[in-house]
Short mmCIF file of C-alpha atoms in Angstrom, two decimals:
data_model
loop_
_atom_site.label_atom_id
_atom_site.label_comp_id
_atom_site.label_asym_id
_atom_site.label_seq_id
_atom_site.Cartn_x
_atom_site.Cartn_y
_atom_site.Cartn_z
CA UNK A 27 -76.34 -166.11 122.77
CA UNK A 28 -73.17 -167.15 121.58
CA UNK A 29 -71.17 -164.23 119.63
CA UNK A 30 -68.78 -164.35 116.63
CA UNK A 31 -66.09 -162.09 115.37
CA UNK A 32 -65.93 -161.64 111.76
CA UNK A 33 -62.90 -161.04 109.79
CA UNK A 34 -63.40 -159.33 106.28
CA UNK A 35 -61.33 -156.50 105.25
CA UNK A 36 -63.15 -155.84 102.18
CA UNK A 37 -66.93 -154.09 103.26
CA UNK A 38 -69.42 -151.83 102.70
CA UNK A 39 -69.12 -149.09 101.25
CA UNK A 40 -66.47 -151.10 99.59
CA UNK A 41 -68.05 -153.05 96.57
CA UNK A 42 -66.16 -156.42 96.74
CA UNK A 43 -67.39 -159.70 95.88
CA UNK A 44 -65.69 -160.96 99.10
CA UNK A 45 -67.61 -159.47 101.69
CA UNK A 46 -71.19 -160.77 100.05
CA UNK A 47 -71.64 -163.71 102.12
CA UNK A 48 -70.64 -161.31 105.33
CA UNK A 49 -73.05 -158.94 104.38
CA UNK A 50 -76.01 -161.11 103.45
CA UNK A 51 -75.75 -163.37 106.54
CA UNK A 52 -75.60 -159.99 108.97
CA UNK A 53 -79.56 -160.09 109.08
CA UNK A 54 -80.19 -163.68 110.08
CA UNK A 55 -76.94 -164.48 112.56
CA UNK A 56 -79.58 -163.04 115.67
CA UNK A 57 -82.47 -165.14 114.61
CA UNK A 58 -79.72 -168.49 114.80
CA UNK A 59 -78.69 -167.46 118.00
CA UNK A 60 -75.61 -165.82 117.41
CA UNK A 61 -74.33 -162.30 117.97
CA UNK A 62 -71.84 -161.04 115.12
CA UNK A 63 -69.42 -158.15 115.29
CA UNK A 64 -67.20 -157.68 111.93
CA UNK A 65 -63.96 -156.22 112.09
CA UNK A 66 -63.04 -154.57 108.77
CA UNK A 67 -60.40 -152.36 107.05
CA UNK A 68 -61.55 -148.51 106.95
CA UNK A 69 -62.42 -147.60 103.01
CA UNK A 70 -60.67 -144.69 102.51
CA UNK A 71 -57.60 -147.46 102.35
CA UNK A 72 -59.12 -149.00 99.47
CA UNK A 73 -59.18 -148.25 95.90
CA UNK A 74 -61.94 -150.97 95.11
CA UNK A 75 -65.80 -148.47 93.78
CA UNK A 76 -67.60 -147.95 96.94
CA UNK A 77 -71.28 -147.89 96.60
CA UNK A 78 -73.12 -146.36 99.64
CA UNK A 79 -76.47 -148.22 99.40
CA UNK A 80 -74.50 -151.07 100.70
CA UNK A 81 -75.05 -149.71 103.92
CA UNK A 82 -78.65 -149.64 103.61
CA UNK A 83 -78.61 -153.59 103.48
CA UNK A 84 -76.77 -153.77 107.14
CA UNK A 85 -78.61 -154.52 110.11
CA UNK A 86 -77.92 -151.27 112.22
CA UNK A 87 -77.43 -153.43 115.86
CA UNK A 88 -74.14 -154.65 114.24
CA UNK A 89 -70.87 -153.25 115.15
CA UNK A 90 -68.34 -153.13 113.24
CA UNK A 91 -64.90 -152.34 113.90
CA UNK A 92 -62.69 -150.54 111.19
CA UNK A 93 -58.83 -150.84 111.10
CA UNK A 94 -56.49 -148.98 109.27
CA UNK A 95 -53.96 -150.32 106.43
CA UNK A 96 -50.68 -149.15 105.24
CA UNK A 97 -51.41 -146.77 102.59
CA UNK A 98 -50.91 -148.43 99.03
CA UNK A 99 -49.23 -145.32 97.26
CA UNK A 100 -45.66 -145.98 99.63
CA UNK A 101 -46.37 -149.70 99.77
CA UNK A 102 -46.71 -150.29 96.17
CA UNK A 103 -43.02 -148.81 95.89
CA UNK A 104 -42.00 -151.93 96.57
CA UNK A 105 -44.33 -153.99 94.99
CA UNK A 106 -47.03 -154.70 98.11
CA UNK A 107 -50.61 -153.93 97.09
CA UNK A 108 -52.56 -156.86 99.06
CA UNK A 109 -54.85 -154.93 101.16
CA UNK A 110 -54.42 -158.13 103.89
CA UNK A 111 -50.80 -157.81 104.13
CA UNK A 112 -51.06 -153.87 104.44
CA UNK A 113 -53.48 -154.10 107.25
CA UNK A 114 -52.36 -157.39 108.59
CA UNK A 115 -50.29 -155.28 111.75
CA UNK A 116 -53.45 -153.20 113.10
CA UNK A 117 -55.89 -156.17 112.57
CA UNK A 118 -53.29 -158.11 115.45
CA UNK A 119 -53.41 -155.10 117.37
CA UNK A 120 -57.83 -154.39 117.01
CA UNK A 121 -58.50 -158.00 117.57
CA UNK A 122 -56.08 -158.70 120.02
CA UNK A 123 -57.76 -155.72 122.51
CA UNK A 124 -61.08 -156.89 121.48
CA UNK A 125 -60.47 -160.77 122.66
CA UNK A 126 -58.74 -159.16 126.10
CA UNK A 127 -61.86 -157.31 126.47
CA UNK A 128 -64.65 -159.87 126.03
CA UNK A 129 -65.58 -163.28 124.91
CA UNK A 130 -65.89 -164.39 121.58
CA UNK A 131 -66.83 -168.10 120.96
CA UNK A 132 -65.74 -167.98 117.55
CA UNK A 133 -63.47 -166.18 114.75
CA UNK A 134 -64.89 -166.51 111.16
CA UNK A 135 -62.69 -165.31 108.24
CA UNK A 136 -64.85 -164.92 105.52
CA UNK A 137 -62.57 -163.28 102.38
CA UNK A 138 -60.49 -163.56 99.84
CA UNK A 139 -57.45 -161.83 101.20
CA UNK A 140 -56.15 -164.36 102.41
CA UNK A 141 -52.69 -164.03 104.51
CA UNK A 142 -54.81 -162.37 107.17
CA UNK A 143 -56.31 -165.86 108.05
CA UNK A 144 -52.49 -167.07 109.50
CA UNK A 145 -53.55 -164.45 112.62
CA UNK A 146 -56.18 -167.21 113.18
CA UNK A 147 -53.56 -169.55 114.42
CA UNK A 148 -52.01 -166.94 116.58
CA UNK A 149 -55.19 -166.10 118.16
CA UNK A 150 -56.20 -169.77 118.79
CA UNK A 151 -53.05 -169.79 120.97
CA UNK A 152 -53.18 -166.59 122.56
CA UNK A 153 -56.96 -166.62 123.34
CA UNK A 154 -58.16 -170.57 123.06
CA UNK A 155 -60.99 -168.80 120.66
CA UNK A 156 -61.12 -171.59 117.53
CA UNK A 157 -61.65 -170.22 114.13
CA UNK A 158 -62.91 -170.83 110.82
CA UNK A 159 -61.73 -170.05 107.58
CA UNK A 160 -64.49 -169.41 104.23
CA UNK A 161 -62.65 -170.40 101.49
CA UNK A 162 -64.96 -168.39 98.81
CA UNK A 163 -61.49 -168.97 96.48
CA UNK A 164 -58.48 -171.35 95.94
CA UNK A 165 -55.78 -170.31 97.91
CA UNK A 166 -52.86 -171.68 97.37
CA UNK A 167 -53.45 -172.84 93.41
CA UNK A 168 -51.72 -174.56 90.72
CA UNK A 169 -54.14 -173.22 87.96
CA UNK A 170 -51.89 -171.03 86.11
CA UNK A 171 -48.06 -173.48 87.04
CA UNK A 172 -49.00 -174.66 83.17
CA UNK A 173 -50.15 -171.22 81.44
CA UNK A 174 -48.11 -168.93 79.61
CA UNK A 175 -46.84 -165.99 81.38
CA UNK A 176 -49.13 -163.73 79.56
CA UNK A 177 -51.83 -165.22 81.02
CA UNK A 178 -51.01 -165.42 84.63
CA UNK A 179 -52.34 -162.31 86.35
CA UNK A 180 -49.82 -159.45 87.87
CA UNK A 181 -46.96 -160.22 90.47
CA UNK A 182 -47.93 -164.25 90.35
CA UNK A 183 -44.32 -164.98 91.01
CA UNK A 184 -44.45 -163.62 94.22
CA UNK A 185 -48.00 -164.57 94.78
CA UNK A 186 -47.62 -167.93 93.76
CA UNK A 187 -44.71 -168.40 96.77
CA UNK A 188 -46.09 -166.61 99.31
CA UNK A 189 -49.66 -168.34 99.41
CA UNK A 190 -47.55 -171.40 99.33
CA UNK A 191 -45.84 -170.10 102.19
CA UNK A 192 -48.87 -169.12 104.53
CA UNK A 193 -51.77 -171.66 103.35
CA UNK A 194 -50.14 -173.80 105.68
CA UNK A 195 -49.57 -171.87 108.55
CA UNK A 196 -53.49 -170.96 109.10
CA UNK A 197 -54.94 -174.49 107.35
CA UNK A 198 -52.92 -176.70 110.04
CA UNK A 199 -54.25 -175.29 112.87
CA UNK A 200 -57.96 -174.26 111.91
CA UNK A 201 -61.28 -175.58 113.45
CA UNK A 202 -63.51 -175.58 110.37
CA UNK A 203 -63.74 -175.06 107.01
CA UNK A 204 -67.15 -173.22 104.71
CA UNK A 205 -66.51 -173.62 100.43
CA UNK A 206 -67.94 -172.44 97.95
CA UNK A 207 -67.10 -175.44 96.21
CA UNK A 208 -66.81 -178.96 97.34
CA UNK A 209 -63.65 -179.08 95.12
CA UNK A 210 -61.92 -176.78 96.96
CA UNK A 211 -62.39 -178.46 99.93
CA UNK A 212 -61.18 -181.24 98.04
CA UNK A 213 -57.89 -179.78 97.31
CA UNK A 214 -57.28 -178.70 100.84
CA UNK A 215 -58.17 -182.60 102.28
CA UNK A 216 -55.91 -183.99 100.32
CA UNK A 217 -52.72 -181.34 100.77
CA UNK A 218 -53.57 -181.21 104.46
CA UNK A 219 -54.55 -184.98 105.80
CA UNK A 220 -54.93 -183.75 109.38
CA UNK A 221 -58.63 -181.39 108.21
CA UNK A 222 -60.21 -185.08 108.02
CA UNK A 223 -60.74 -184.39 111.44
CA UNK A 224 -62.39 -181.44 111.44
CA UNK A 225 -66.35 -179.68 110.73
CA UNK A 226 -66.65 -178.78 106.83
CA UNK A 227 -69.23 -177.36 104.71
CA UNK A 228 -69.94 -176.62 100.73
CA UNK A 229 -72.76 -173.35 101.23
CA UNK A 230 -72.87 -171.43 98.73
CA UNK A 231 -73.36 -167.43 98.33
CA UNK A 232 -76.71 -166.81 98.64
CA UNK A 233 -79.89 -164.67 96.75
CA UNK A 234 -80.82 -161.70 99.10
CA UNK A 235 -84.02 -160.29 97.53
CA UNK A 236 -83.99 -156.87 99.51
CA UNK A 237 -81.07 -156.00 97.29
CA UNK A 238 -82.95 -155.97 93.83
CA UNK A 239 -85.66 -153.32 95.54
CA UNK A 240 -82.67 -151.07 96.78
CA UNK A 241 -81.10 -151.43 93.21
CA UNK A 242 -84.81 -150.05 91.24
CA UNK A 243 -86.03 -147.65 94.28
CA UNK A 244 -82.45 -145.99 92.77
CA UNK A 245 -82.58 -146.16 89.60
CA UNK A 246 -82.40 -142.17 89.55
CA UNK A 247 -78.93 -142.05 90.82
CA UNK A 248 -77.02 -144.57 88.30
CA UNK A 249 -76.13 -143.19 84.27
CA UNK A 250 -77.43 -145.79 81.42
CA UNK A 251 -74.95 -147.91 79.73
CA UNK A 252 -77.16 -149.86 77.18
CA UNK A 253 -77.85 -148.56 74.23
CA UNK A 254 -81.87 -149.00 73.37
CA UNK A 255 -81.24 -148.96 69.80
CA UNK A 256 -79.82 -152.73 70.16
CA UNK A 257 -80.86 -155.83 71.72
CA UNK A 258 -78.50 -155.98 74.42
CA UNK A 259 -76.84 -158.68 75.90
CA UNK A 260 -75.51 -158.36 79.58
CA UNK A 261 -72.18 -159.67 81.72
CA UNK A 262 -70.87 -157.85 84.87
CA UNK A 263 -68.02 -159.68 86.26
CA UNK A 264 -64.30 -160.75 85.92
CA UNK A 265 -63.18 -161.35 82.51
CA UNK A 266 -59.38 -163.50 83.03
CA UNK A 267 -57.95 -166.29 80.18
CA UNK A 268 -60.05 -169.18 82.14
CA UNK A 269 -62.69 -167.71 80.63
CA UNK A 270 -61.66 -167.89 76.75
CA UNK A 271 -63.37 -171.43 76.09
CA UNK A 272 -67.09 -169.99 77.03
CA UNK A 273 -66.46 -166.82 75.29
CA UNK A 274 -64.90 -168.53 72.36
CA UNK A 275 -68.22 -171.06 71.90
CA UNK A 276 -70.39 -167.95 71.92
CA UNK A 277 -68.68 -166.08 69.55
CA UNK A 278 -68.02 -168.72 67.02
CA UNK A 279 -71.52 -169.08 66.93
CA UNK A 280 -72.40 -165.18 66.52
CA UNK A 281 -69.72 -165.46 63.61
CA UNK A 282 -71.41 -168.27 61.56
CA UNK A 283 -74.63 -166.62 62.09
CA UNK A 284 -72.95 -163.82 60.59
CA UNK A 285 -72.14 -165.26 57.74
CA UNK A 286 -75.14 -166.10 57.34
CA UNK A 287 -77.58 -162.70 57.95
CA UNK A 288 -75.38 -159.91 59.31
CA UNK A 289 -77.90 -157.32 59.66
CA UNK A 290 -79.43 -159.89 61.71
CA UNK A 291 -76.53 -160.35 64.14
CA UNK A 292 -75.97 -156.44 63.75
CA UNK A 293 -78.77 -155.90 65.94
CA UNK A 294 -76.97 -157.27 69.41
CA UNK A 295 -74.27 -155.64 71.77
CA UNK A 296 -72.61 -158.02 74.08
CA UNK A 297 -71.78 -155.99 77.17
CA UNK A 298 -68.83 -156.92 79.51
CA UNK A 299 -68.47 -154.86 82.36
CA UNK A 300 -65.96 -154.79 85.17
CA UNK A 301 -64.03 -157.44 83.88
CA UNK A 302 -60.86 -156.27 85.75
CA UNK A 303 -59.71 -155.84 89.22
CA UNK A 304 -57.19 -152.76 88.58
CA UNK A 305 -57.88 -149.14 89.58
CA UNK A 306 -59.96 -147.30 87.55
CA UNK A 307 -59.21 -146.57 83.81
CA UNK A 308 -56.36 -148.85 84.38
CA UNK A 309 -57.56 -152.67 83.27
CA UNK A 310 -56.58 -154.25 80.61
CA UNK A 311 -59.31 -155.60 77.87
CA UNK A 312 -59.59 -159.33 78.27
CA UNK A 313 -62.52 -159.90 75.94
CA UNK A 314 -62.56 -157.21 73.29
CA UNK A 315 -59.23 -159.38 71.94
CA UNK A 316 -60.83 -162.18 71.74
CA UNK A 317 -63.59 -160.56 69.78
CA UNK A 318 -62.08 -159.16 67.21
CA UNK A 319 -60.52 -162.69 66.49
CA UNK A 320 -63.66 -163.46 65.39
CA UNK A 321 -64.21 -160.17 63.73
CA UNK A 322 -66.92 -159.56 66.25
CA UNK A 323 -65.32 -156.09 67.83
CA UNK A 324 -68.75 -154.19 66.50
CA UNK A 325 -70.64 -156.75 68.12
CA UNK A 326 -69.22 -156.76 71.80
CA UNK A 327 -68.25 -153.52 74.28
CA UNK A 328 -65.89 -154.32 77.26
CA UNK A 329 -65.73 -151.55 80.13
CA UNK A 330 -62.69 -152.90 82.35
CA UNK A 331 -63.72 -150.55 85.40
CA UNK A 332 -65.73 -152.32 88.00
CA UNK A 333 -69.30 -150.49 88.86
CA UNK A 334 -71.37 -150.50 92.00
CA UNK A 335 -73.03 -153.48 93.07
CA UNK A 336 -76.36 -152.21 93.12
CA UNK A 337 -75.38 -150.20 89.47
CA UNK A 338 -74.54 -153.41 88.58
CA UNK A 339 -78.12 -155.12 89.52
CA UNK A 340 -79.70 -152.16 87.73
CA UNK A 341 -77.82 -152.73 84.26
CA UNK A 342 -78.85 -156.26 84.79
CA UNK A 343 -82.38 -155.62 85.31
CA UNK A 344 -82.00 -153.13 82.27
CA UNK A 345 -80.35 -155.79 79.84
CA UNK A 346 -82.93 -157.72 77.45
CA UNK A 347 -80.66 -160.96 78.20
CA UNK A 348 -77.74 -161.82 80.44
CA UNK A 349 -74.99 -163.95 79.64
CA UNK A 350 -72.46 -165.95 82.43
CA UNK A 351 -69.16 -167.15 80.88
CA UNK A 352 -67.82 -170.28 83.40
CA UNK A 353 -64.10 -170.61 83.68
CA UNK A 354 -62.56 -173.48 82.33
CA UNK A 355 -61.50 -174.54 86.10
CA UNK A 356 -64.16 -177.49 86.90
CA UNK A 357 -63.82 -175.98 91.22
CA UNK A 358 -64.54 -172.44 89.71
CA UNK A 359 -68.30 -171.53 91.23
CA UNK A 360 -69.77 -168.28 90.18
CA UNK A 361 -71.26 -166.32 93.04
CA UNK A 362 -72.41 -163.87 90.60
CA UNK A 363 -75.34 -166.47 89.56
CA UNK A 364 -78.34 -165.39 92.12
CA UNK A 365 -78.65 -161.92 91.39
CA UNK A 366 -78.75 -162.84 87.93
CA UNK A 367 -81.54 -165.06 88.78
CA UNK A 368 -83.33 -162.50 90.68
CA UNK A 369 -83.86 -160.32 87.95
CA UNK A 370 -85.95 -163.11 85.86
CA UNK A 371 -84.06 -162.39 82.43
CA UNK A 372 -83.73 -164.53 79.67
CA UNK A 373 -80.17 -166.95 80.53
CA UNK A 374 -77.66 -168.04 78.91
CA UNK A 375 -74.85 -169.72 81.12
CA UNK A 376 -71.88 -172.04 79.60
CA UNK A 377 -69.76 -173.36 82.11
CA UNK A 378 -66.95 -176.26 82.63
CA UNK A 379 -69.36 -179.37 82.92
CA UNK A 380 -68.23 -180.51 86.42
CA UNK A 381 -68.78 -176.72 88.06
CA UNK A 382 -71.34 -177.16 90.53
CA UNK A 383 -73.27 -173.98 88.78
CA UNK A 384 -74.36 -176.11 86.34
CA UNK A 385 -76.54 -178.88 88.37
CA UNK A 386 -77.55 -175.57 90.54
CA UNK A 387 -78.81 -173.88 87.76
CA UNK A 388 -80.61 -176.45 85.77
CA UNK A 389 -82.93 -177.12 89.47
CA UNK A 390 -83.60 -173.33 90.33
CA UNK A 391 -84.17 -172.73 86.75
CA UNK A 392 -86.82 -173.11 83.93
CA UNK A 393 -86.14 -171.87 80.60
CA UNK A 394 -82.49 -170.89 80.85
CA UNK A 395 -80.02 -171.82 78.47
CA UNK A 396 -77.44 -173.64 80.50
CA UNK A 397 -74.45 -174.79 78.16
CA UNK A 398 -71.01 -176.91 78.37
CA UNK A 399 -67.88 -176.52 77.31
CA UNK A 400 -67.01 -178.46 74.42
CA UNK A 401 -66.10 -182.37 74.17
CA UNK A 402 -68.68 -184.46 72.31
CA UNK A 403 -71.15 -182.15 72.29
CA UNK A 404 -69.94 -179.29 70.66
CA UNK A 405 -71.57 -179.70 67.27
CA UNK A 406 -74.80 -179.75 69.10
CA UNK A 407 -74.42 -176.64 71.30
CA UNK A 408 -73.00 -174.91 68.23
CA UNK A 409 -76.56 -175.16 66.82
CA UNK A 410 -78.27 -174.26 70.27
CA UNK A 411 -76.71 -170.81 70.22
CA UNK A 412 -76.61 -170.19 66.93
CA UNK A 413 -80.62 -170.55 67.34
CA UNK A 414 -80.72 -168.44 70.66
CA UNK A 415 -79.17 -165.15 69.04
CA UNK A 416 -81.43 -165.89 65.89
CA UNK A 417 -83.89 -165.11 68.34
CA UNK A 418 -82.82 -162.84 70.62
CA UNK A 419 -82.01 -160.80 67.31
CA UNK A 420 -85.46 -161.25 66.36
CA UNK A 421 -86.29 -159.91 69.44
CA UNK A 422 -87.69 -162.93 71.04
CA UNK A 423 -86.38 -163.20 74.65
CA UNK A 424 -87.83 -165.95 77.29
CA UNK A 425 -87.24 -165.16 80.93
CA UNK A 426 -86.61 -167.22 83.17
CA UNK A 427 -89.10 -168.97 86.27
CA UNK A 428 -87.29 -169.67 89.47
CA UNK A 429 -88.56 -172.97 90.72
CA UNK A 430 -89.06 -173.70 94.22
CA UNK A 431 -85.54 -175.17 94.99
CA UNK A 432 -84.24 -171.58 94.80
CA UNK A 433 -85.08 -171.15 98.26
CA UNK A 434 -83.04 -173.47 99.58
CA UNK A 435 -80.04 -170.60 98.10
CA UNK A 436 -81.54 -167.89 99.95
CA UNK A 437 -79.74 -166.26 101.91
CA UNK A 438 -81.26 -167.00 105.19
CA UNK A 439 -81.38 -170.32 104.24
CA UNK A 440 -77.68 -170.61 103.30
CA UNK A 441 -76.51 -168.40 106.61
CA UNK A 442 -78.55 -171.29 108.55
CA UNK A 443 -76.02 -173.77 106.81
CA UNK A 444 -73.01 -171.37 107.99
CA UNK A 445 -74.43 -171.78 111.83
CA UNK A 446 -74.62 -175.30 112.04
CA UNK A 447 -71.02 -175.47 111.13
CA UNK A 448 -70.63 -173.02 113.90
CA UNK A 449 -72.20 -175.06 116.26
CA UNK A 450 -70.41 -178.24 115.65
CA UNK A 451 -67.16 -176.53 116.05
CA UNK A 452 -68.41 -174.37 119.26
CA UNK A 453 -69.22 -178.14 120.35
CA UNK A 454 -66.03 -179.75 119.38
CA UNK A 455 -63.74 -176.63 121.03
CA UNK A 456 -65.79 -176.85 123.82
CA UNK A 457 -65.41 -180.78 124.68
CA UNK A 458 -61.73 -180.65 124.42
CA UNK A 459 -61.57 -177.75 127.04
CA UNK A 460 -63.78 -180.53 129.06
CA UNK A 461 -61.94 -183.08 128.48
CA UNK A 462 -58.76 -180.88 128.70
CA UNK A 463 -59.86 -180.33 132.61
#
């Protein structure tokens, strides 16, 4: 059995949409013939909401190894919050005495904090163990280069220069590449002309269906936020300015239908919750502004903090509809998508045309109200939603059916995807040793 070191700084109890994939595959990496050990950052250095019944979901047989991190109240003195950079010095020092001490065919780094991925070059050289990077994110980005400074997020100045920077430094030298998004692989083949060479793979995050169970089993131990006097209308996730051309659709529409019948429109609350990253009671409100350009504030109730993940399924299971605002980025692939499908609620999704959700949503789904961002066909979406909340006022919700192509984002299936690209670069690594010799 081959075995495989996994890199992810952000995991459970931790609630971070980074370490999903990690924690999904853990169950089905034995059946595929490999052995995984994950080497993460200890919690207590963390100020992301930890939810316990995260731990319920891990396969007990797994070890993982916890590291510490420089703690963030003396580092963020001088401006260094990135949980990879505080940590980056004991993950050398943990992995480096775990390669000495036995074999590892393989290093996956499978997060979003990215500058710990250069180590991957320097334990290629030190070890011969290749490695491969999940880019679940862009890395290095030009996204925001054009935006106004309002809209770029915190510290991108310094960001912005020091992906720049390291991108390079663990891209060059890495042995395969996993994506969310084809895009982003895109990007990276064209910056970096040497990858040609190299194993690559689009797999998305996956559905686990064990999670949904451990979510309503609970139910006792998470407070309500809906309010059962209105028909209520749920997003959990990242709010951020990419966002604005979904959101703005939506609420245009909910403002012409007011016009039209308030009282009708009066009975729906659009919930967004967790739309920001900061520490608690700390986040700014990236939606509420928006809605009360459109004189919709009574309408829609943002809660910045972030909630558990399995709080989060709950409130989703509790919503009478759910609602996905795309970003305007056409690479931008929402991971948040099979939980939502999971839960079977009625679906309303608008997203940049050329996102891969889109085509992913429209086979694994029948009845769901899957939307694009405005060119030619505004006028004619425009009318689509202003019928949908006519309804959904009138309390007349469809769910959704899953058809049978939603298997093939399960996540067994979709960790199966993740160890062929293993194998191929197991194989490559280990016919240039051969031909090394």
């Amino acid at each position: 059995m081959k075995r495989v070191l996994i890199i992810s700084p952000n995991f459970p109890p931790s609630n971070a949409a980074d370490m999903q994939r990690v924690r999904m595959s853990l169950p089905y990496f034995k059946e595929f013939n490999w052995q995984a050990e994950v080497v993460a950052v200890d919690e207590r250095y963390s100020d992301l909401v930890k939810d316990e019944l995260l731990l319920e979901s891990l396969p007990i047989e797994v070890k993982i190894h916890k590291v510490k991190a420089l703690e963030k109240k003396w580092t963020s003195k001088v401006g260094l919050g990135s949980l990879a950079l505080r940590s980056m010095w004991y993950y050398r020092k943990k992995v480096n005495s775990l390669l000495k001490a036995r074999k590892f065919d393989l290093i996956y780094f499978s997060t979003t904090e990215f500058p710990v991925c250069i180590l991957g070059a320097y334990w290629k050289r030190k070890f011969g163990v290749p490695y491969i990077i999940d880019m679940q994110d862009p890395w290095h980005s030009d996204y925001y280069q054009d935006k106004p400074k309002h809209q770029r997020p915190a510290k991108y100045w310094f960001s912005y220069r020091l992906n720049k920077y390291l991108e390079p430094i663990a891209i060059k030298s890495v042995d395969g590449l996993i994506s969310v998004s084809e895009s982003y692989l895109k990007t990276l083949n064209n910056r970096y002309p040497i990858l040609k060479n190299i194993p690559q793979a689009t797999v998305t995050f996956g559905a686990y269906e064990k999670d949904l169970k451990i979510a309503l089993d609970n139910s006792h131990r998470f407070a309500p936020l809906l309010d059962s006097a209105f028909k209520n209308i749920v997003y959990v996730g990242r709010g951020g300015a990419d966002m604005r051309k979904a959101l703005e659709m939506l609420f245009e529409a909910l403002k012409q239908k007011t016009l039209e019948n308030a009282e009708l429109v009066n009975k729906l609350k659009f919930y967004f919750i967790g739309t920001s990253y900061a520490p608690k009671g700390l986040g700014q409100a990236s939606i509420l502004p928006i809605a009360y350009q459109y004189g919709l504030q009574n309408n829609v109730i943002e809660v910045t903090d972030r909630i558990s993940y399995y709080h989060t399924l709950l409130t989703l299971k509790q919503a009478d509809a759910l609602f996905i605002p795309g970003s305007d980025d056409p690479g931008y692939t929402a991971s948040k998508i099979y939980p939502y499908l999971l839960t079977a609620k009625p679906l309303l999704a608008i997203f940049n045309r050329q996102s891969s959700v889109v085509p992913i949503l429209k086979k694994c789904t029948i009845h769901a109200t899957i939307l694009t961002l405005p060119d030619d066909e505004e006028g004619a979406d425009n009318a689509i939603l202003r019928s949908l909340v006519t309804n959904w006022a009138n309390n007349d919700f469809k769910n959704i059916e899953v058809t049978s192509e939603f298997e093939n984002y399960s996540a067994r299936t979709l960790t199966q995807k993740q160890i062929e690209l293993f194998n191929k670069v197991n194989m490559n690594h280990t016919e240039d040793n051969f031909t090394a010799i």
